[in-house]
Amino acid sequence: MSIRIHPIKAFNDNYIWTLINESNKQAIVIDPGQAAPVIAYLEENELELTSIWTTHHHHDHIGGVAELQESYPMTHLVAHAEHNVDEDQTIKDGSTVSAWGCTAQVWEVFGHTASHVAYVLDIEGRQHCFCGDTLFSAGCGRVFTGTIEQLHDSFKRLDGLPAKTLLYPAHEYTASNLHFGLFIEPNNEAMQQALIQAEEKTAQGMPTLPVTLEHERAVNVFLRAQEPSVIAGVNSKMDLADENSLTVFTALRELKNDF
């Protein structure tokens, strides 16, 4: 059995990641902020929606849930108790979810919100991490109802995944994030190359995602908070109280807020 993973575009820059089982024409969608593009894609490809997974409660991630439940009444909704939806399966850290025999581990990755989760799906021994708005390619989510300490811990947790793990953030922010990264680390050649590639893909309407964790370790300043070049870059913009990972990470988020 092969599972194909496809991004359905929503709003200006959201991706609704869709797991497709080609053998039985079933689909699972993650964070459907809008129902219409999902329904259009399912109908065009003659797919049956069997499950919805949510990472957090923001409207651009759950706004289409109720309409999809109405259109596909047999759909199984997987969500945290604080995601503001009428879930069939309430999940928390350590829960597992199944996708046609493949298992997804539910991880708390708080920070962006106080109840944000990620789904780490194992497909034939390779990890696929649907990380919502916690980690973006070359960036991280803003802190809303969570804390910067939680977000820092979430990044450390995600950084513990295997290097070949594929990361599936929920927004196309890659190019703008890389511009910020080069503001901090102007001589980072991996970032320079990634920006060229991201802008080419964006110009062609192609997603820059997913990305490997290995790639992110080279281009994401929030994963590089202990690199001397990042510490020096932050110190050139503001005075750091110390060079602890959390201190640098916090400063990076503050700089990005105003970038």
XYZ file of C-alpha atoms in Angstrom:
259
model
C 0.000 0.000 0.000
C 1.304 3.441 -0.890
C 0.251 6.671 0.783
C 0.630 9.799 -1.337
C 0.848 13.173 0.402
C -0.558 16.179 -1.450
C -0.899 19.862 -0.430
C -4.277 21.458 -1.099
C -3.841 25.220 -1.221
C -6.154 27.381 0.907
C -6.403 31.105 1.625
C -3.259 32.977 0.511
C -0.555 30.663 1.810
C -2.048 27.727 3.736
C -1.475 24.094 2.858
C -4.027 21.479 3.831
C -1.893 18.354 3.797
C -3.812 15.418 2.384
C -2.926 11.755 2.824
C -4.216 9.659 -0.058
C -4.505 5.889 -0.149
C -4.418 5.127 -3.860
C -5.548 1.520 -3.392
C -8.934 2.342 -1.857
C -9.314 6.011 -2.928
C -9.626 7.241 0.657
C -8.177 10.466 2.046
C -7.250 12.091 5.350
C -6.875 15.885 5.578
C -4.888 17.847 8.154
C -5.942 21.344 9.266
C -8.713 22.123 6.769
C -9.134 25.847 7.264
C -11.462 25.945 4.258
C -13.845 23.235 3.088
C -14.363 24.323 -0.551
C -10.854 23.549 -1.906
C -10.881 20.193 -0.089
C -14.268 19.192 -1.497
C -13.209 20.285 -4.990
C -10.019 18.218 -4.808
C -11.783 15.149 -3.414
C -14.476 15.277 -6.076
C -12.021 15.870 -8.904
C -9.959 12.871 -7.825
C -12.911 10.671 -6.789
C -11.678 10.360 -3.206
C -13.627 9.593 -0.046
C -12.762 11.634 3.041
C -12.407 9.288 6.016
C -10.597 11.372 8.633
C -9.586 14.904 9.648
C -6.653 15.665 11.951
C -6.112 19.104 13.513
C -2.919 20.588 14.979
C -4.386 23.654 16.715
C -7.490 25.782 17.089
C -6.818 28.788 14.839
C -9.558 29.469 12.302
C -7.296 29.033 9.276
C -6.758 25.445 10.458
C -10.249 24.409 11.618
C -12.575 26.745 9.685
C -13.637 24.067 7.198
C -14.081 21.215 9.671
C -17.822 21.533 10.333
C -18.707 21.787 6.627
C -16.557 18.765 5.812
C -18.223 16.783 8.604
C -21.573 17.711 7.134
C -20.531 16.795 3.592
C -18.804 13.567 4.670
C -20.751 12.395 7.745
C -18.671 9.238 8.207
C -15.497 11.279 8.662
C -13.539 10.568 11.864
C -12.344 13.817 13.482
C -9.120 13.671 15.499
C -8.314 16.688 17.681
C -7.075 17.927 21.046
C -9.801 18.789 23.569
C -8.938 22.505 23.221
C -9.109 22.717 19.429
C -12.706 24.010 19.514
C -14.144 21.277 17.297
C -16.536 18.384 17.918
C -13.953 15.626 17.749
C -14.593 11.884 17.622
C -11.152 11.038 19.015
C -9.607 13.312 21.637
C -5.823 13.160 21.474
C -2.948 14.363 23.650
C 0.783 13.792 23.879
C 1.475 10.086 23.475
C -1.755 9.278 21.657
C -1.580 7.335 18.417
C -3.637 7.719 15.273
C -3.871 5.251 12.425
C -3.676 5.892 8.692
C -4.531 2.616 6.956
C -2.269 0.589 9.199
C 0.485 3.211 9.481
C 0.827 4.770 12.920
C 1.124 8.456 13.736
C 2.417 9.483 17.148
C 0.857 12.614 18.631
C 3.412 15.050 20.067
C 2.778 18.136 22.157
C 4.601 20.972 20.411
C 3.213 23.883 22.399
C 4.296 27.497 22.018
C 2.418 28.924 19.049
C -0.659 27.913 21.040
C -1.036 26.169 24.396
C -2.565 23.045 22.826
C -0.667 22.667 19.547
C 0.169 19.113 18.493
C 2.151 17.510 15.690
C 1.552 14.160 14.027
C 4.654 12.042 13.409
C 3.588 9.445 10.863
C 5.732 6.402 10.127
C 5.411 5.225 6.529
C 7.623 2.240 5.796
C 10.235 3.357 8.330
C 10.413 7.020 7.318
C 8.998 9.724 9.545
C 6.613 12.368 8.177
C 5.954 15.182 10.663
C 2.895 17.408 10.232
C 3.955 20.309 12.429
C 1.253 22.917 11.765
C 2.425 26.391 12.747
C 5.151 25.348 15.204
C 8.014 25.024 12.725
C 8.080 26.555 9.263
C 10.805 26.030 6.737
C 13.539 28.437 7.879
C 11.289 29.814 10.605
C 8.909 29.282 13.512
C 5.414 30.320 14.496
C 4.584 33.392 16.511
C 3.737 32.928 20.176
C 0.024 33.401 20.842
C -1.533 31.405 23.706
C 1.627 29.411 24.429
C 4.986 30.651 25.704
C 8.391 31.184 24.134
C 9.793 28.599 26.573
C 7.300 26.029 25.246
C 8.166 26.875 21.658
C 11.869 26.513 22.395
C 11.214 23.106 23.981
C 9.118 22.089 20.976
C 11.985 22.953 18.634
C 14.365 20.859 20.713
C 11.913 17.975 20.547
C 11.455 18.204 16.784
C 15.230 18.458 16.378
C 15.448 15.011 17.961
C 13.734 13.366 14.996
C 15.844 11.476 12.431
C 17.669 13.745 9.955
C 15.715 12.317 6.995
C 12.340 13.109 8.586
C 10.115 15.053 6.209
C 8.514 18.135 7.770
C 5.146 19.424 6.536
C 4.477 22.960 7.853
C 1.072 24.478 7.157
C 2.150 27.721 5.448
C 4.236 28.835 2.481
C 6.511 31.236 4.356
C 9.826 29.812 3.170
C 11.213 32.683 1.088
C 10.337 35.401 3.615
C 11.784 33.298 6.435
C 15.027 32.831 4.500
C 15.303 36.594 4.025
C 15.177 36.915 7.807
C 17.694 34.097 8.202
C 20.140 35.927 5.946
C 19.553 39.096 7.970
C 21.018 37.112 10.898
C 23.495 34.904 9.003
C 24.369 36.775 5.782
C 27.186 34.386 4.881
C 25.173 31.175 5.222
C 25.580 29.562 1.791
C 22.933 26.916 2.413
C 20.412 29.702 3.075
C 21.509 31.607 -0.007
C 20.949 28.550 -2.201
C 17.672 27.685 -0.488
C 16.363 31.207 -1.102
C 17.135 31.000 -4.835
C 15.333 27.664 -5.056
C 12.382 28.834 -2.934
C 11.839 31.966 -5.028
C 12.009 29.925 -8.241
C 9.403 27.473 -6.917
C 7.168 30.227 -5.577
C 7.280 32.031 -8.925
C 6.104 28.815 -10.595
C 3.330 28.300 -8.037
C 5.063 25.212 -6.649
C 5.287 24.386 -2.928
C 8.694 24.652 -1.269
C 7.529 21.911 1.118
C 8.016 19.346 2.515
C 11.607 19.705 3.697
C 13.906 17.371 5.579
C 15.010 18.053 9.120
C 18.583 17.799 7.832
C 17.864 20.712 5.468
C 16.265 22.742 8.266
C 19.289 22.300 10.501
C 21.298 24.116 7.842
C 18.858 26.945 7.043
C 16.570 27.515 10.036
C 18.070 30.026 12.486
C 15.648 28.876 15.191
C 17.215 25.414 15.034
C 20.668 27.027 14.936
C 20.410 29.165 18.081
C 23.669 27.744 19.463
C 25.698 28.265 16.291
C 28.390 30.944 16.792
C 27.361 32.649 13.533
C 23.754 32.966 14.753
C 24.777 34.208 18.187
C 27.060 36.787 16.546
C 24.287 37.840 14.159
C 21.812 38.358 16.994
C 24.399 40.188 19.086
C 24.944 42.612 16.201
C 21.231 43.536 16.316
C 20.599 43.612 20.063
C 22.429 43.021 23.341
C 22.048 39.456 24.573
C 21.992 38.964 28.342
C 23.734 35.615 27.820
C 24.264 33.050 25.076
C 21.959 30.342 26.384
C 19.880 28.626 23.705
C 16.577 29.962 25.089
C 17.934 33.520 25.304
C 19.100 33.465 21.680
C 15.892 31.759 20.503
C 13.785 34.393 22.294
C 15.812 37.208 20.756
C 15.427 35.675 17.298
C 11.639 35.541 17.694
C 11.561 39.182 18.856
C 13.689 40.256 15.890
C 11.488 38.280 13.501
C 8.346 39.917 14.941
C 9.684 43.298 13.821
C 11.393 42.207 10.600
